[in-house]
PDB file of C-alpha atoms in Angstrom:
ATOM      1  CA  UNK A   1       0.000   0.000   0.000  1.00 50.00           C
ATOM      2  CA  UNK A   2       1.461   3.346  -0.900  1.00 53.00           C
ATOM      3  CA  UNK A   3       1.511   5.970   2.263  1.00 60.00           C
ATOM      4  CA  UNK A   4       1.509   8.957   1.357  1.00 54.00           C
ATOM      5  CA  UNK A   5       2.253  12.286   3.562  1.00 53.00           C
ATOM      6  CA  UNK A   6       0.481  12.137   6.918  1.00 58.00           C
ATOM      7  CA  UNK A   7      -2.062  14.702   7.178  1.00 67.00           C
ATOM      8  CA  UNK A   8      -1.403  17.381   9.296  1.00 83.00           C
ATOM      9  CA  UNK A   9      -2.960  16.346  12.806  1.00 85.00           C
ATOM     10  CA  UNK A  10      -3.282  19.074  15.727  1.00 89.00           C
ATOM     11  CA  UNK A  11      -1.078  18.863  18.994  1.00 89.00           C
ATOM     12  CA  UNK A  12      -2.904  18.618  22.338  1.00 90.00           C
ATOM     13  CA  UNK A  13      -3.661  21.891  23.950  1.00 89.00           C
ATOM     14  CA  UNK A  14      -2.315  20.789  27.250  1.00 88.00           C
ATOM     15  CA  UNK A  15       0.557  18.316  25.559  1.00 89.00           C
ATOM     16  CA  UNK A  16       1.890  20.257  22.469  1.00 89.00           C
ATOM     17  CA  UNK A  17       4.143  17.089  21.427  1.00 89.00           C
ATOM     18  CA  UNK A  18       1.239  15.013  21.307  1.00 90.00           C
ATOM     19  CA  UNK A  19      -0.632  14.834  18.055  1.00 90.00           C
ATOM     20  CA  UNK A  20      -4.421  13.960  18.350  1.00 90.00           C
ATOM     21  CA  UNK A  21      -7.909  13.613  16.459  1.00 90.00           C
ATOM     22  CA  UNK A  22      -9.775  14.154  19.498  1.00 89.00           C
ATOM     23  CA  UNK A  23     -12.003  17.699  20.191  1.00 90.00           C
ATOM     24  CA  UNK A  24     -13.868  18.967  23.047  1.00 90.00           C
ATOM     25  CA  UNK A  25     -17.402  18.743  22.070  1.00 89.00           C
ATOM     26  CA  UNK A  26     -17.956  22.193  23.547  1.00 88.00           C
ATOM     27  CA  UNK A  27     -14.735  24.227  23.143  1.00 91.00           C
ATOM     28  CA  UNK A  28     -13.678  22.557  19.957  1.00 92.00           C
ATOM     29  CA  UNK A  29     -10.559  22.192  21.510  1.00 92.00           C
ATOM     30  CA  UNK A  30      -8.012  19.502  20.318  1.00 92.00           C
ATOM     31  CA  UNK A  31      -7.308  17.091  22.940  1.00 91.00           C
ATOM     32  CA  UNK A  32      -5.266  13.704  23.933  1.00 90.00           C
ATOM     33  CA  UNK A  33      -6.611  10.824  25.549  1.00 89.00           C
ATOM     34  CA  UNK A  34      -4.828  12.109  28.811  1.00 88.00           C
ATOM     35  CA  UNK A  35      -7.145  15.375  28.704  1.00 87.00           C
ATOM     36  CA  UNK A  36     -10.427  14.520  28.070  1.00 87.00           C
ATOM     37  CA  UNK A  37     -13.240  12.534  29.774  1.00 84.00           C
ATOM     38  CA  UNK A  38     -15.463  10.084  28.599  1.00 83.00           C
ATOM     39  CA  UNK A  39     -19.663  11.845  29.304  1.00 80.00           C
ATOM     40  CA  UNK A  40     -22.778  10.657  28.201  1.00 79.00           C
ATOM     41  CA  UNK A  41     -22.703  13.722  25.539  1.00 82.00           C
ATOM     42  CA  UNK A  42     -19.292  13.086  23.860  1.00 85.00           C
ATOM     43  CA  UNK A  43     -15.840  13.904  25.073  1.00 87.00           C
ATOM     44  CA  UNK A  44     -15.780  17.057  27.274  1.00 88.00           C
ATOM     45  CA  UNK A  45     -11.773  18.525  27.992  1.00 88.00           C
ATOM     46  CA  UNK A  46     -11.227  18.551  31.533  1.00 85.00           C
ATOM     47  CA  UNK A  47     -11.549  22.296  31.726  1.00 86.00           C
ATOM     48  CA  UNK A  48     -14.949  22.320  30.229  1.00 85.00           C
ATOM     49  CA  UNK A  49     -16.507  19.607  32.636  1.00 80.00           C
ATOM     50  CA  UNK A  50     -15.132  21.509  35.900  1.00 78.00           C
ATOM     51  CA  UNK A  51     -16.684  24.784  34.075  1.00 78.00           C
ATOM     52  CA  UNK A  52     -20.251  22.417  34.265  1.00 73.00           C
ATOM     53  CA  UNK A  53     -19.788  21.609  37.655  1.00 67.00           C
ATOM     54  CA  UNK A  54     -19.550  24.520  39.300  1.00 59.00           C
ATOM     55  CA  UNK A  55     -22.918  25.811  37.488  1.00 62.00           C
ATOM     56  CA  UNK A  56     -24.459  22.803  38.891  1.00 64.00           C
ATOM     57  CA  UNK A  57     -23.102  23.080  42.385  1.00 61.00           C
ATOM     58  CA  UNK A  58     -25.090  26.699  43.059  1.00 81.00           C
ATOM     59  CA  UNK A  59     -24.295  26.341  47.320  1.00 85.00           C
ATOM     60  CA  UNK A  60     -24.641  29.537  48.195  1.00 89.00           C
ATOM     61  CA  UNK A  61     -22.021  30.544  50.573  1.00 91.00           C
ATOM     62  CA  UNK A  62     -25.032  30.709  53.192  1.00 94.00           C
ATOM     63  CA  UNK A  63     -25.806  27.056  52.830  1.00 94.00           C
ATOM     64  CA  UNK A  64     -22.364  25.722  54.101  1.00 95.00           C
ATOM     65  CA  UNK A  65     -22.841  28.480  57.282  1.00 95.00           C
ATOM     66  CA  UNK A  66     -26.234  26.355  57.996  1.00 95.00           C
ATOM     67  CA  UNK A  67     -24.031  22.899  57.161  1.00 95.00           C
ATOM     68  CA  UNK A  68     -22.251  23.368  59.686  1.00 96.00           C
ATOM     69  CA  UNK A  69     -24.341  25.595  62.532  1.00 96.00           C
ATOM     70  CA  UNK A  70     -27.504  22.649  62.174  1.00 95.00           C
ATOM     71  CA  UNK A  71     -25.292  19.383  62.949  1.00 95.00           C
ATOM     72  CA  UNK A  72     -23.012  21.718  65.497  1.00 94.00           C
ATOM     73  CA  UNK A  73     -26.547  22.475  67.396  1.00 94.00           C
ATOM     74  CA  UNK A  74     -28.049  18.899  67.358  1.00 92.00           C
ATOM     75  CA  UNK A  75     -24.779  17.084  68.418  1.00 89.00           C
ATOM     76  CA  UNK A  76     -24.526  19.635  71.332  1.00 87.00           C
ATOM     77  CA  UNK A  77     -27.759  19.055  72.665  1.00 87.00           C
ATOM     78  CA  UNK A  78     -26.958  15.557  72.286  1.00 84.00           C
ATOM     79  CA  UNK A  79     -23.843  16.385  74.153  1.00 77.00           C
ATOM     80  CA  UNK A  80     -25.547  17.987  76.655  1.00 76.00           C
ATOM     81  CA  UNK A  81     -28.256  16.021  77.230  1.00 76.00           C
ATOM     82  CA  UNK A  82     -26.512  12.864  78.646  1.00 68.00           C
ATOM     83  CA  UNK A  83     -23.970  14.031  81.057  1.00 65.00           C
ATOM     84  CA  UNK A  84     -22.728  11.720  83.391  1.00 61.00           C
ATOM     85  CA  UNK A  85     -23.255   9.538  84.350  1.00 64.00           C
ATOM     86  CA  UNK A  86     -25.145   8.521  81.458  1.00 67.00           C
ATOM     87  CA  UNK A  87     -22.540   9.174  78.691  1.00 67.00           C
ATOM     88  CA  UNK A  88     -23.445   5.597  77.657  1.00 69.00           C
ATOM     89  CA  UNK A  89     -26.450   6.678  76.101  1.00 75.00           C
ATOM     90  CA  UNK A  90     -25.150   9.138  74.090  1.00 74.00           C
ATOM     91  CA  UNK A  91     -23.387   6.788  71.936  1.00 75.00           C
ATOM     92  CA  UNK A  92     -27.221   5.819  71.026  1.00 81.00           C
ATOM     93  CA  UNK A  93     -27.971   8.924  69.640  1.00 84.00           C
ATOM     94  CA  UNK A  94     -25.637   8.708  66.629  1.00 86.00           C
ATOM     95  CA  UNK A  95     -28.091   6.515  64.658  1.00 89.00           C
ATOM     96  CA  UNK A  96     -30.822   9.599  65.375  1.00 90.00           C
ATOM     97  CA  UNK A  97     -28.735  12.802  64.823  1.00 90.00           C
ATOM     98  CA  UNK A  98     -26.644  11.545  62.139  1.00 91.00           C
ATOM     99  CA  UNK A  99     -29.047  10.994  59.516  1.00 93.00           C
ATOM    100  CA  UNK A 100     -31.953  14.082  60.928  1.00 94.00           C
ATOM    101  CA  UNK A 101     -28.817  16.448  60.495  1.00 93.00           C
ATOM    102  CA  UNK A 102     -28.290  14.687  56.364  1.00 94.00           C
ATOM    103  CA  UNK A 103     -32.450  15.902  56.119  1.00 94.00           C
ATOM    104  CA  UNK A 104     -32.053  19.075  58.128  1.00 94.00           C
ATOM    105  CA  UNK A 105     -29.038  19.973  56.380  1.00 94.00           C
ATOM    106  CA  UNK A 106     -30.746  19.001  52.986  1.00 91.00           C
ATOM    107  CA  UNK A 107     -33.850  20.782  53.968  1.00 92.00           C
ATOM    108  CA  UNK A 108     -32.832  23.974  55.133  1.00 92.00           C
ATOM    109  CA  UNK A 109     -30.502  24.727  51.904  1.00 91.00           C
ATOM    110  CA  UNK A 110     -33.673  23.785  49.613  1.00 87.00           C
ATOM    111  CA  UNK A 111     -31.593  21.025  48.471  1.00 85.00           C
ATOM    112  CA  UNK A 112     -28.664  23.198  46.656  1.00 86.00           C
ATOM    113  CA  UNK A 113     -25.804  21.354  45.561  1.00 83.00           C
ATOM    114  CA  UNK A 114     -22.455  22.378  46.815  1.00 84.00           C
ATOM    115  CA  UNK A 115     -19.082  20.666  46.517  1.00 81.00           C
ATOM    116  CA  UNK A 116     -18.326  20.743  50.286  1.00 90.00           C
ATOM    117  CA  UNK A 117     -21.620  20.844  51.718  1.00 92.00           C
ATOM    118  CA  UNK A 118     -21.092  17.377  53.015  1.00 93.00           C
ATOM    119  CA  UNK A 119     -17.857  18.340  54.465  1.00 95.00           C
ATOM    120  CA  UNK A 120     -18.998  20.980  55.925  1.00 96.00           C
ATOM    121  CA  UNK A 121     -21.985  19.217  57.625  1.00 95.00           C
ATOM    122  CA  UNK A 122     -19.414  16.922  59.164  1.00 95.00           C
ATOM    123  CA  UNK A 123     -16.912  19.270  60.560  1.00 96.00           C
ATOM    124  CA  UNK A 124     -20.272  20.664  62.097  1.00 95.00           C
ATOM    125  CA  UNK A 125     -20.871  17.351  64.214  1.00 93.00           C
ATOM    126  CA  UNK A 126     -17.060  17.264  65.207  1.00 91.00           C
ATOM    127  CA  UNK A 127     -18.209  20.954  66.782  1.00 93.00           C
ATOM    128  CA  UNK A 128     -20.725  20.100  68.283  1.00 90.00           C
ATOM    129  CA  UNK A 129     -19.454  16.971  69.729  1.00 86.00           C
ATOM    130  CA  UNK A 130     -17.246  19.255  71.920  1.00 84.00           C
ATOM    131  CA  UNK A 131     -19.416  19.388  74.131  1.00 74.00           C
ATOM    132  CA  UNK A 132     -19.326  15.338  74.669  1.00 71.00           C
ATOM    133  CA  UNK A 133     -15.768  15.007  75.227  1.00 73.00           C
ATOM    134  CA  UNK A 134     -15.870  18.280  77.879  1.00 72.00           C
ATOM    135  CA  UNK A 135     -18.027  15.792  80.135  1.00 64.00           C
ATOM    136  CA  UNK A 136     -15.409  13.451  81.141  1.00 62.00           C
ATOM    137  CA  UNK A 137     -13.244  16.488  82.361  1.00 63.00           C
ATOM    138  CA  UNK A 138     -16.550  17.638  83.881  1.00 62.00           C
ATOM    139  CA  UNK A 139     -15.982  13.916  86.272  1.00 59.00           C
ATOM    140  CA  UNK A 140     -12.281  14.874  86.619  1.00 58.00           C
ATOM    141  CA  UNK A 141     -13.085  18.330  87.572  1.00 57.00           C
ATOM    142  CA  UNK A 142     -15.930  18.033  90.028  1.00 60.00           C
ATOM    143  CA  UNK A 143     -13.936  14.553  91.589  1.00 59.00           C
ATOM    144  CA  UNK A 144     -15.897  11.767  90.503  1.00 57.00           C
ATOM    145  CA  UNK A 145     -13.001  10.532  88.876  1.00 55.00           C
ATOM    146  CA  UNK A 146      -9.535  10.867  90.021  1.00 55.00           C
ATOM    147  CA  UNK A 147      -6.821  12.401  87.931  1.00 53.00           C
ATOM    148  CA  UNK A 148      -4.743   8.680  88.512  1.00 61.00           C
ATOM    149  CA  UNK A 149      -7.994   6.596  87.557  1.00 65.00           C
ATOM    150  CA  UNK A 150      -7.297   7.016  83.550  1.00 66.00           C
ATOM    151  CA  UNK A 151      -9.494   3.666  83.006  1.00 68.00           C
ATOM    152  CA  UNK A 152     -12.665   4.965  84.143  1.00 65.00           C
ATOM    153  CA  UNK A 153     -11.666   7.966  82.090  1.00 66.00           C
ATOM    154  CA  UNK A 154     -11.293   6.090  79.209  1.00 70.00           C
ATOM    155  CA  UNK A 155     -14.343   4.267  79.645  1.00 68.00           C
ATOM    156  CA  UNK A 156     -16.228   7.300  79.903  1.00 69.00           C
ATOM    157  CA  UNK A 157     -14.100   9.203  76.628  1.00 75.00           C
ATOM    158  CA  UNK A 158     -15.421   6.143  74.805  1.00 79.00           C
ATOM    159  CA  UNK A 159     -18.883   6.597  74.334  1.00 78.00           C
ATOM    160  CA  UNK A 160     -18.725  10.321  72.856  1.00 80.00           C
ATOM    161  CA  UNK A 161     -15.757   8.889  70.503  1.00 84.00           C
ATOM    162  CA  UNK A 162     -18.125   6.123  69.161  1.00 86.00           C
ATOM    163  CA  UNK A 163     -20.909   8.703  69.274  1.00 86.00           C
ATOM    164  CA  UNK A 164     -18.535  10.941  66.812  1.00 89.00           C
ATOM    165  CA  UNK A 165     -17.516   8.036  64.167  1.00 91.00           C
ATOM    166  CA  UNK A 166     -21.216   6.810  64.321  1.00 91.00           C
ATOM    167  CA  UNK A 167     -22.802  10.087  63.607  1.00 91.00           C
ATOM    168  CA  UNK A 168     -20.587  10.955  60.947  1.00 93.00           C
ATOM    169  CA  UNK A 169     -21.241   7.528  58.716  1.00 94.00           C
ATOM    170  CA  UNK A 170     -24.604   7.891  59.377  1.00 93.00           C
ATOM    171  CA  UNK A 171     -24.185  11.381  58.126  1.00 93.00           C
ATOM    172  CA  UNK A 172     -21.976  10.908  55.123  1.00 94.00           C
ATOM    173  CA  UNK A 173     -24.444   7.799  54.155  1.00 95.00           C
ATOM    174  CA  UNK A 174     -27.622   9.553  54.193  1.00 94.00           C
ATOM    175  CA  UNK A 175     -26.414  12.309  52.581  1.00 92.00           C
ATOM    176  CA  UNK A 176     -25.208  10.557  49.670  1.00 90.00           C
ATOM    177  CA  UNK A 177     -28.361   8.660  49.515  1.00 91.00           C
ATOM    178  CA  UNK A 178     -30.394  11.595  49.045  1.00 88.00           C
ATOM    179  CA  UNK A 179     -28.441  13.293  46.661  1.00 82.00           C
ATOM    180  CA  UNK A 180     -28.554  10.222  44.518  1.00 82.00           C
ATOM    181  CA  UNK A 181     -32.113  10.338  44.779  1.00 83.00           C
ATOM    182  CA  UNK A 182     -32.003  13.929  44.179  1.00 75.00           C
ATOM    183  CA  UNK A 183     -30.250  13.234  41.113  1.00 67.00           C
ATOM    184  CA  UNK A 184     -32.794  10.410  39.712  1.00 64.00           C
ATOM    185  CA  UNK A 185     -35.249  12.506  40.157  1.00 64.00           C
ATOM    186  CA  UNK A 186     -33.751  15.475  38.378  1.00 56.00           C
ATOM    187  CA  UNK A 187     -32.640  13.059  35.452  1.00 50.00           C
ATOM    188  CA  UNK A 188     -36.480  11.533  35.434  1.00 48.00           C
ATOM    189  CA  UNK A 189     -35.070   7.682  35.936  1.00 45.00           C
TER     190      UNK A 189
END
């Protein structure tokens, strides 16, 4: 077979040694497989698919202020609630405020999308879980438990601990749940 002359291919926009046949789909911009992303529309550059996702995360800067203040509130009154000597209830309540604070959270921002919304509904819990873990110095400060008696402090640091992890799965899992269902409901599945 005779080859004639390549034909002239354009370089990646990101790579300039690398030639390429591949175009954004939006910008028209040549591409190589390194730079662009597989969508359900074509191949988007990766410059062009952040540009989407921010105008479908509109969070106002508002909503991560209430991310953070509703779970803060919740896991304090938690906190407060069950002083000793009942921390061990508290540790119950992570199955409650964990996912209420996912709806609350979700509720209260009129379900906007935000990148860190989650995150930002978690480092609210940590806050408020404060609160918890001032209790056992509470014991050590009023004398029910002796500066030398770390095991009973321990036992007692336990239950807000497991209270924090549990709360914050909870959290994270609901949360993702209803965005997906947030999202099949915005793509009509």
């Amino acid at each position: 077979m005779p080859s004639g002359p390549e034909p002239d291919l354009p370089s990646c926009a990101n790579h300039p040694l690398r030639k390429t046949v591949l175009r954004c789909n939006k910008c028209n911009k040549p591409v190589c497989r390194r730079c662009v992303v597989h969508t359900p529309v074509g191949y988007r550059c990766k410059r062009c698919l952040e540009r989407h996702r921010d105008s479908i995360n509109p969070a106002r800067w508002y909503d991560y202020c209430i991310a953070v203040v509703l779970p803060a509130l919740m896991s304090a009154f938690a906190g407060l609630l069950f002083m000793p000597p009942f921390c061990f209830l508290f540790a119950l309540l992570a199955p409650v405020v964990g996912p209420l604070s996912a709806h609350l959270v979700r509720l209260v921002t009129r379900r906007r999308r935000g990148r860190y919304l989650l995150w930002a509904a978690v480092v609210g819990i940590f806050l408020g879980s404060l609160a918890a873990f001032a209790s056992p110095l509470f014991l050590v400060g009023e004398g029910f438990v002796g500066a030398h008696d770390t095991g009973m402090l321990l036992l007692v640091l336990i239950w807000p601990l497991l209270y924090v992890v549990g709360c914050v799965v909870l959290l994270w899992r609901r949360f993702r749940q209803l965005q997906r269902q947030d999202r099949v409901i915005r793509l009509g599945r």
